[in-house]
Amino acid sequence: MTGDHSHNDSQINSGSKYGDSHKHKDKYKEREHKHKDHKKDKEREKSKYSNSEHKDSSDKKHREKEKHKDGSSDKQKDKYKEKRKEERAFDGALIRGRENGFASPPHIKSEPENEELYHSPKHKKSLKREHDDDDEFKPKKIKTENDKGEKKVKKRRQEEEDIKPKKKTKDKKGEVRADGKKKAKKEPEEKWKWWEEERYTDGVKWKFLEHKGPVFAPPYEPLPSNVKFYYDGRPMKLSLEAEEVATFFAKMLDHEYTTKDVFRKNFFKDWRKEMTSEEKAKITDLNKCDFSEMNEYFKAQSEARKAMTKQEKQKIKEENERLLLEYGYCVMDNHRERIANFRIEPPGLFRGRGDHPKMGMLKRRIRPEDIIVNCSKDSEHPKPPPGTKWKEVRHDNKVTWLVSWTENIQGAIKYIMLNPSSRIKGEKDWQKYETARRLKKCVDSLRAQYREDWKSKEMRIRQRAVALYFIDKLALRAGNEKEEGETADTVGCCSLRVEHLNLYPEKDGQEYVVEFDFLGKDSIRYYNKVPVEKRVFKNLQLFMENKQPEDDLFDRLNTTILNKHLQELMDGLTAKVFRTYNASITLQQQLKELTSAEENVSAKILSYNRANRAVAILCNHQRAPPKTFEKSMQNLQTKIDAKKEQLADAKRELKSAKADAKVRRDEKSKKAVETKKKAVQRIEEQLMKLEVQATDREENKQIALGTSKLNYLDPRISVAWCKKWGIPVEKIYNKTQREKFAWAIDMADEDFEF
DNA sequence: CTATTAACTTAGTATGGGAGCT
DNA sequence: AGCTCCCATACTAAGTTAATAG
């Protein structure tokens, strides 16, 4: 791959990368107080180093110069022109005429009619956006304009229908339900190919949106009177409110969380807030609280649930399906789309990841009064439960969410949004990969540029350039600043501190080795030793000079600055695009390298998984080794041994059959030989499959493939690979994944190049 | 500017149901 | 028929980024 650089190998092979992240966390416990004055430190750092930076006013000039320099070579100019062209082409292709109204849906059901409405066979072809190669040869612009013209007619037609949306919507409801059943048969040929349509411009996300609102958590069910809470050894009846919160804790009793000081402290504080004044007066020490009876009750409950009869379970299942059918879908622009999370998060105790200062706090119950509903004006608005009101109903079609509320732990807003299979998510996803592909086209010049910048006389530019190098080479995340004491102490690239790296002029026979050791997103440990270029090394030494361990490595850089810079280099470029780009390009290149034509399907899939794994390692996607890992490995080994034995038997039988045939020379015995031969073959195949499976599983012990597959790897690479080698796409993507990547499965052919 | 907020993507883990085995 | 194990899914926390407020 031209775009690739060979940095991956060292990582893929670095066995040392995965320490036990949990054990490791202790090391970071001290951190909190240690770097309390962090902000101040940063200021201090700034003035300390300001000498190395001649007047900030020169920055602007410098930037201009860079631009000129960039464009000065003809080759580069061409490159940029090309890039521009691409962008336009893609954008053009993606524009959905904004007047191409998607107002209220006449018939959600009958996809055939919709199909006609949105892409009559006539211009279907021209609307179809294919990959860039094609784009270069087609006059997109003109095409788009034509389409607009055509669409206008349609739009008008739709608007007429808009006039009586209410009625229409009602009609359709009956249908929706009826449809749910019919679906199974019809669906295949009815699947809506949103990727063959044009996109909205100007940040409009939809024209019509109708949904039923969220499903609230079930109300609290008080404990039966025989299940008691004990304080200081004596039974104590709690008020409903206090009892509910107590049950949250009781349910977690076997969890390690409840042994942590912070968790207990936070829980107790919030619990006390729910107590009556009498309770508050009495219950003053969590250690005197005995929740064990409650805990047992819940365990018994879950046992009982498991022991339910088939019918009972069936009933629950049906109820869930009913709920899904009623609340799990919305209508957005003529299409019924699946909602991702239509249930409101139930109350409970906050479980932060890592050393979270807020772990154990009470996560409040969300009521209708907390909910903001978003839908179109002309839709049938969701109704709040009887006797309640929504906080607000708004009609903002510049956003994609249907419902939002503010969560009480961090004060963050939570949303209900659509499923990944929806048009609105799919388009975004596709666009993400297109941006990464544009990066591929300019990454070489960009790399050349940051290498130049390592020599800059401005500290801020050097820091930026080194940070960018890390982001590119190591696929680090951007690393926003976080508010101290509000979250676990984790970092990304821009927020790295001096204590997170060690410099070794020479280590293990390599020069200029940097050792990274920090907690990243979700408090997952990143540990890596990488040889870097001398210039980078020298720069790091410079950045770390005269600093305390808890000082920022890049004291003149943050994610805003970095992203602003990136935006100037390429439209749509941000730090995370590098992750997407490097992940996808690595997959593509690894697939090329690892797949061998002679191998059978399961060996090819192992190769695929290995390629996938290389990406997961690059992106540091880890998982806790499954609790049952050792056992399941053993089981597999047992199976393998059994299979081997079986194979030996089969071979023996074959041999004797052969001998037999030789003597008897009749049809029957010949046939027997054939049968035995086939049996041997079959068993060999099975054995191979098992062995491959074992290898795969072993290699996957603490690596999670899912995240990269879902979020970083351009699905068209995988689809193309499947097509090229005749692998059924089902072997690579399960049902959900196929739904999410339907666009890629439909449009990528075997020559797709990322 | 800097800080905050809003919106959206990315993340690992818990759990529950179903496939495959005994 | 019951059991085990494994995967898919649900869940929701924790990031990134751009927009907005101060």
PDB file of N, CA, C and O in Angstrom, chain A residues 291-327:
ATOM      1  N   PHE A 291     -26.921  -5.864  53.968  1.00  0.00           N
ATOM      2  CA  PHE A 291     -27.824  -5.989  52.832  1.00  0.00           C
ATOM      3  C   PHE A 291     -27.956  -7.440  52.383  1.00  0.00           C
ATOM      4  O   PHE A 291     -28.524  -7.709  51.338  1.00  0.00           O
ATOM      5  N   SER A 292     -27.363  -8.343  53.158  1.00  0.00           N
ATOM      6  CA  SER A 292     -27.196  -9.686  52.601  1.00  0.00           C
ATOM      7  C   SER A 292     -28.528 -10.386  52.322  1.00  0.00           C
ATOM      8  O   SER A 292     -28.650 -11.106  51.332  1.00  0.00           O
ATOM      9  N   GLU A 293     -29.513 -10.117  53.148  1.00  0.00           N
ATOM     10  CA  GLU A 293     -30.794 -10.766  52.914  1.00  0.00           C
ATOM     11  C   GLU A 293     -31.407 -10.268  51.603  1.00  0.00           C
ATOM     12  O   GLU A 293     -31.970 -11.042  50.822  1.00  0.00           O
ATOM     13  N   MET A 294     -31.251  -8.979  51.387  1.00  0.00           N
ATOM     14  CA  MET A 294     -31.743  -8.402  50.141  1.00  0.00           C
ATOM     15  C   MET A 294     -30.992  -9.020  48.962  1.00  0.00           C
ATOM     16  O   MET A 294     -31.578  -9.388  47.945  1.00  0.00           O
ATOM     17  N   ASN A 295     -29.710  -9.114  49.143  1.00  0.00           N
ATOM     18  CA  ASN A 295     -28.884  -9.686  48.088  1.00  0.00           C
ATOM     19  C   ASN A 295     -29.332 -11.101  47.740  1.00  0.00           C
ATOM     20  O   ASN A 295     -29.470 -11.445  46.555  1.00  0.00           O
ATOM     21  N   GLU A 296     -29.599 -11.875  48.755  1.00  0.00           N
ATOM     22  CA  GLU A 296     -30.035 -13.250  48.505  1.00  0.00           C
ATOM     23  C   GLU A 296     -31.385 -13.275  47.800  1.00  0.00           C
ATOM     24  O   GLU A 296     -31.621 -14.105  46.916  1.00  0.00           O
ATOM     25  N   TYR A 297     -32.218 -12.380  48.223  1.00  0.00           N
ATOM     26  CA  TYR A 297     -33.530 -12.299  47.586  1.00  0.00           C
ATOM     27  C   TYR A 297     -33.383 -12.073  46.069  1.00  0.00           C
ATOM     28  O   TYR A 297     -34.031 -12.733  45.252  1.00  0.00           O
ATOM     29  N   PHE A 298     -32.519 -11.174  45.713  1.00  0.00           N
ATOM     30  CA  PHE A 298     -32.358 -10.878  44.279  1.00  0.00           C
ATOM     31  C   PHE A 298     -31.732 -12.041  43.527  1.00  0.00           C
ATOM     32  O   PHE A 298     -32.083 -12.311  42.382  1.00  0.00           O
ATOM     33  N   LYS A 299     -30.838 -12.711  44.216  1.00  0.00           N
ATOM     34  CA  LYS A 299     -30.247 -13.888  43.579  1.00  0.00           C
ATOM     35  C   LYS A 299     -31.323 -14.935  43.330  1.00  0.00           C
ATOM     36  O   LYS A 299     -31.391 -15.535  42.256  1.00  0.00           O
ATOM     37  N   ALA A 300     -32.160 -15.115  44.352  1.00  0.00           N
ATOM     38  CA  ALA A 300     -33.241 -16.088  44.219  1.00  0.00           C
ATOM     39  C   ALA A 300     -34.156 -15.690  43.062  1.00  0.00           C
ATOM     40  O   ALA A 300     -34.607 -16.532  42.287  1.00  0.00           O
ATOM     41  N   GLN A 301     -34.408 -14.395  42.987  1.00  0.00           N
ATOM     42  CA  GLN A 301     -35.260 -13.898  41.907  1.00  0.00           C
ATOM     43  C   GLN A 301     -34.697 -14.256  40.539  1.00  0.00           C
ATOM     44  O   GLN A 301     -35.420 -14.670  39.642  1.00  0.00           O
ATOM     45  N   SER A 302     -33.420 -14.059  40.408  1.00  0.00           N
ATOM     46  CA  SER A 302     -32.862 -14.303  39.082  1.00  0.00           C
ATOM     47  C   SER A 302     -32.813 -15.802  38.793  1.00  0.00           C
ATOM     48  O   SER A 302     -32.971 -16.225  37.660  1.00  0.00           O
ATOM     49  N   GLU A 303     -32.668 -16.600  39.880  1.00  0.00           N
ATOM     50  CA  GLU A 303     -32.777 -18.046  39.698  1.00  0.00           C
ATOM     51  C   GLU A 303     -34.177 -18.395  39.213  1.00  0.00           C
ATOM     52  O   GLU A 303     -34.350 -19.161  38.270  1.00  0.00           O
ATOM     53  N   ALA A 304     -35.127 -17.798  39.898  1.00  0.00           N
ATOM     54  CA  ALA A 304     -36.524 -18.062  39.556  1.00  0.00           C
ATOM     55  C   ALA A 304     -36.787 -17.701  38.094  1.00  0.00           C
ATOM     56  O   ALA A 304     -37.499 -18.398  37.382  1.00  0.00           O
ATOM     57  N   ARG A 305     -36.187 -16.622  37.685  1.00  0.00           N
ATOM     58  CA  ARG A 305     -36.391 -16.186  36.304  1.00  0.00           C
ATOM     59  C   ARG A 305     -35.845 -17.246  35.346  1.00  0.00           C
ATOM     60  O   ARG A 305     -36.461 -17.567  34.346  1.00  0.00           O
ATOM     61  N   LYS A 306     -34.699 -17.747  35.706  1.00  0.00           N
ATOM     62  CA  LYS A 306     -34.101 -18.763  34.840  1.00  0.00           C
ATOM     63  C   LYS A 306     -34.956 -20.030  34.815  1.00  0.00           C
ATOM     64  O   LYS A 306     -35.014 -20.732  33.812  1.00  0.00           O
ATOM     65  N   ALA A 307     -35.578 -20.294  35.966  1.00  0.00           N
ATOM     66  CA  ALA A 307     -36.332 -21.539  36.084  1.00  0.00           C
ATOM     67  C   ALA A 307     -37.742 -21.437  35.508  1.00  0.00           C
ATOM     68  O   ALA A 307     -38.495 -22.399  35.556  1.00  0.00           O
ATOM     69  N   MET A 308     -38.086 -20.294  34.997  1.00  0.00           N
ATOM     70  CA  MET A 308     -39.432 -20.121  34.459  1.00  0.00           C
ATOM     71  C   MET A 308     -39.737 -21.156  33.369  1.00  0.00           C
ATOM     72  O   MET A 308     -38.843 -21.621  32.676  1.00  0.00           O
ATOM     73  N   THR A 309     -40.998 -21.422  33.244  1.00  0.00           N
ATOM     74  CA  THR A 309     -41.392 -22.370  32.197  1.00  0.00           C
ATOM     75  C   THR A 309     -41.257 -21.729  30.828  1.00  0.00           C
ATOM     76  O   THR A 309     -41.149 -20.509  30.709  1.00  0.00           O
ATOM     77  N   LYS A 310     -41.306 -22.548  29.849  1.00  0.00           N
ATOM     78  CA  LYS A 310     -41.207 -22.068  28.470  1.00  0.00           C
ATOM     79  C   LYS A 310     -42.250 -21.012  28.180  1.00  0.00           C
ATOM     80  O   LYS A 310     -41.961 -19.977  27.588  1.00  0.00           O
ATOM     81  N   GLN A 311     -43.479 -21.329  28.597  1.00  0.00           N
ATOM     82  CA  GLN A 311     -44.568 -20.394  28.278  1.00  0.00           C
ATOM     83  C   GLN A 311     -44.333 -19.041  28.912  1.00  0.00           C
ATOM     84  O   GLN A 311     -44.540 -18.004  28.288  1.00  0.00           O
ATOM     85  N   GLU A 312     -43.911 -19.095  30.167  1.00  0.00           N
ATOM     86  CA  GLU A 312     -43.676 -17.812  30.851  1.00  0.00           C
ATOM     87  C   GLU A 312     -42.617 -17.012  30.122  1.00  0.00           C
ATOM     88  O   GLU A 312     -42.760 -15.808  29.915  1.00  0.00           O
ATOM     89  N   LYS A 313     -41.583 -17.698  29.751  1.00  0.00           N
ATOM     90  CA  LYS A 313     -40.522 -17.006  29.022  1.00  0.00           C
ATOM     91  C   LYS A 313     -41.036 -16.483  27.693  1.00  0.00           C
ATOM     92  O   LYS A 313     -40.714 -15.371  27.279  1.00  0.00           O
ATOM     93  N   GLN A 314     -41.812 -17.306  27.062  1.00  0.00           N
ATOM     94  CA  GLN A 314     -42.380 -16.913  25.782  1.00  0.00           C
ATOM     95  C   GLN A 314     -43.217 -15.652  25.930  1.00  0.00           C
ATOM     96  O   GLN A 314     -43.155 -14.743  25.089  1.00  0.00           O
ATOM     97  N   LYS A 315     -43.942 -15.610  27.005  1.00  0.00           N
ATOM     98  CA  LYS A 315     -44.808 -14.464  27.232  1.00  0.00           C
ATOM     99  C   LYS A 315     -43.973 -13.191  27.347  1.00  0.00           C
ATOM    100  O   LYS A 315     -44.287 -12.159  26.759  1.00  0.00           O
ATOM    101  N   ILE A 316     -42.911 -13.284  28.098  1.00  0.00           N
ATOM    102  CA  ILE A 316     -42.035 -12.131  28.273  1.00  0.00           C
ATOM    103  C   ILE A 316     -41.442 -11.717  26.941  1.00  0.00           C
ATOM    104  O   ILE A 316     -41.368 -10.539  26.598  1.00  0.00           O
ATOM    105  N   LYS A 317     -41.062 -12.708  26.215  1.00  0.00           N
ATOM    106  CA  LYS A 317     -40.464 -12.438  24.909  1.00  0.00           C
ATOM    107  C   LYS A 317     -41.452 -11.704  24.013  1.00  0.00           C
ATOM    108  O   LYS A 317     -41.106 -10.723  23.347  1.00  0.00           O
ATOM    109  N   GLU A 318     -42.673 -12.196  24.038  1.00  0.00           N
ATOM    110  CA  GLU A 318     -43.685 -11.551  23.210  1.00  0.00           C
ATOM    111  C   GLU A 318     -43.925 -10.120  23.634  1.00  0.00           C
ATOM    112  O   GLU A 318     -44.082  -9.233  22.796  1.00  0.00           O
ATOM    113  N   GLU A 319     -43.954  -9.918  24.932  1.00  0.00           N
ATOM    114  CA  GLU A 319     -44.142  -8.565  25.432  1.00  0.00           C
ATOM    115  C   GLU A 319     -43.009  -7.664  24.961  1.00  0.00           C
ATOM    116  O   GLU A 319     -43.228  -6.528  24.562  1.00  0.00           O
ATOM    117  N   ASN A 320     -41.812  -8.194  24.997  1.00  0.00           N
ATOM    118  CA  ASN A 320     -40.670  -7.411  24.524  1.00  0.00           C
ATOM    119  C   ASN A 320     -40.784  -7.079  23.049  1.00  0.00           C
ATOM    120  O   ASN A 320     -40.453  -5.975  22.627  1.00  0.00           O
ATOM    121  N   GLU A 321     -41.255  -8.066  22.301  1.00  0.00           N
ATOM    122  CA  GLU A 321     -41.413  -7.818  20.882  1.00  0.00           C
ATOM    123  C   GLU A 321     -42.471  -6.758  20.611  1.00  0.00           C
ATOM    124  O   GLU A 321     -42.321  -5.935  19.714  1.00  0.00           O
ATOM    125  N   ARG A 322     -43.535  -6.836  21.411  1.00  0.00           N
ATOM    126  CA  ARG A 322     -44.581  -5.838  21.260  1.00  0.00           C
ATOM    127  C   ARG A 322     -44.020  -4.443  21.519  1.00  0.00           C
ATOM    128  O   ARG A 322     -44.245  -3.510  20.762  1.00  0.00           O
ATOM    129  N   LEU A 323     -43.249  -4.349  22.579  1.00  0.00           N
ATOM    130  CA  LEU A 323     -42.635  -3.078  22.942  1.00  0.00           C
ATOM    131  C   LEU A 323     -41.720  -2.591  21.820  1.00  0.00           C
ATOM    132  O   LEU A 323     -41.698  -1.417  21.475  1.00  0.00           O
ATOM    133  N   LEU A 324     -40.976  -3.520  21.298  1.00  0.00           N
ATOM    134  CA  LEU A 324     -40.058  -3.175  20.223  1.00  0.00           C
ATOM    135  C   LEU A 324     -40.822  -2.660  19.014  1.00  0.00           C
ATOM    136  O   LEU A 324     -40.455  -1.660  18.405  1.00  0.00           O
ATOM    137  N   LEU A 325     -41.883  -3.350  18.714  1.00  0.00           N
ATOM    138  CA  LEU A 325     -42.661  -2.959  17.549  1.00  0.00           C
ATOM    139  C   LEU A 325     -43.279  -1.579  17.745  1.00  0.00           C
ATOM    140  O   LEU A 325     -43.329  -0.769  16.828  1.00  0.00           O
ATOM    141  N   GLU A 326     -43.749  -1.344  18.959  1.00  0.00           N
ATOM    142  CA  GLU A 326     -44.405  -0.065  19.197  1.00  0.00           C
ATOM    143  C   GLU A 326     -43.416   1.078  19.375  1.00  0.00           C
ATOM    144  O   GLU A 326     -43.614   2.151  18.837  1.00  0.00           O
ATOM    145  N   TYR A 327     -42.375   0.834  20.135  1.00  0.00           N
ATOM    146  CA  TYR A 327     -41.467   1.940  20.474  1.00  0.00           C
ATOM    147  C   TYR A 327     -40.118   1.860  19.764  1.00  0.00           C
ATOM    148  O   TYR A 327     -39.349   2.807  19.794  1.00  0.00           O
TER     149      TYR A 327
END
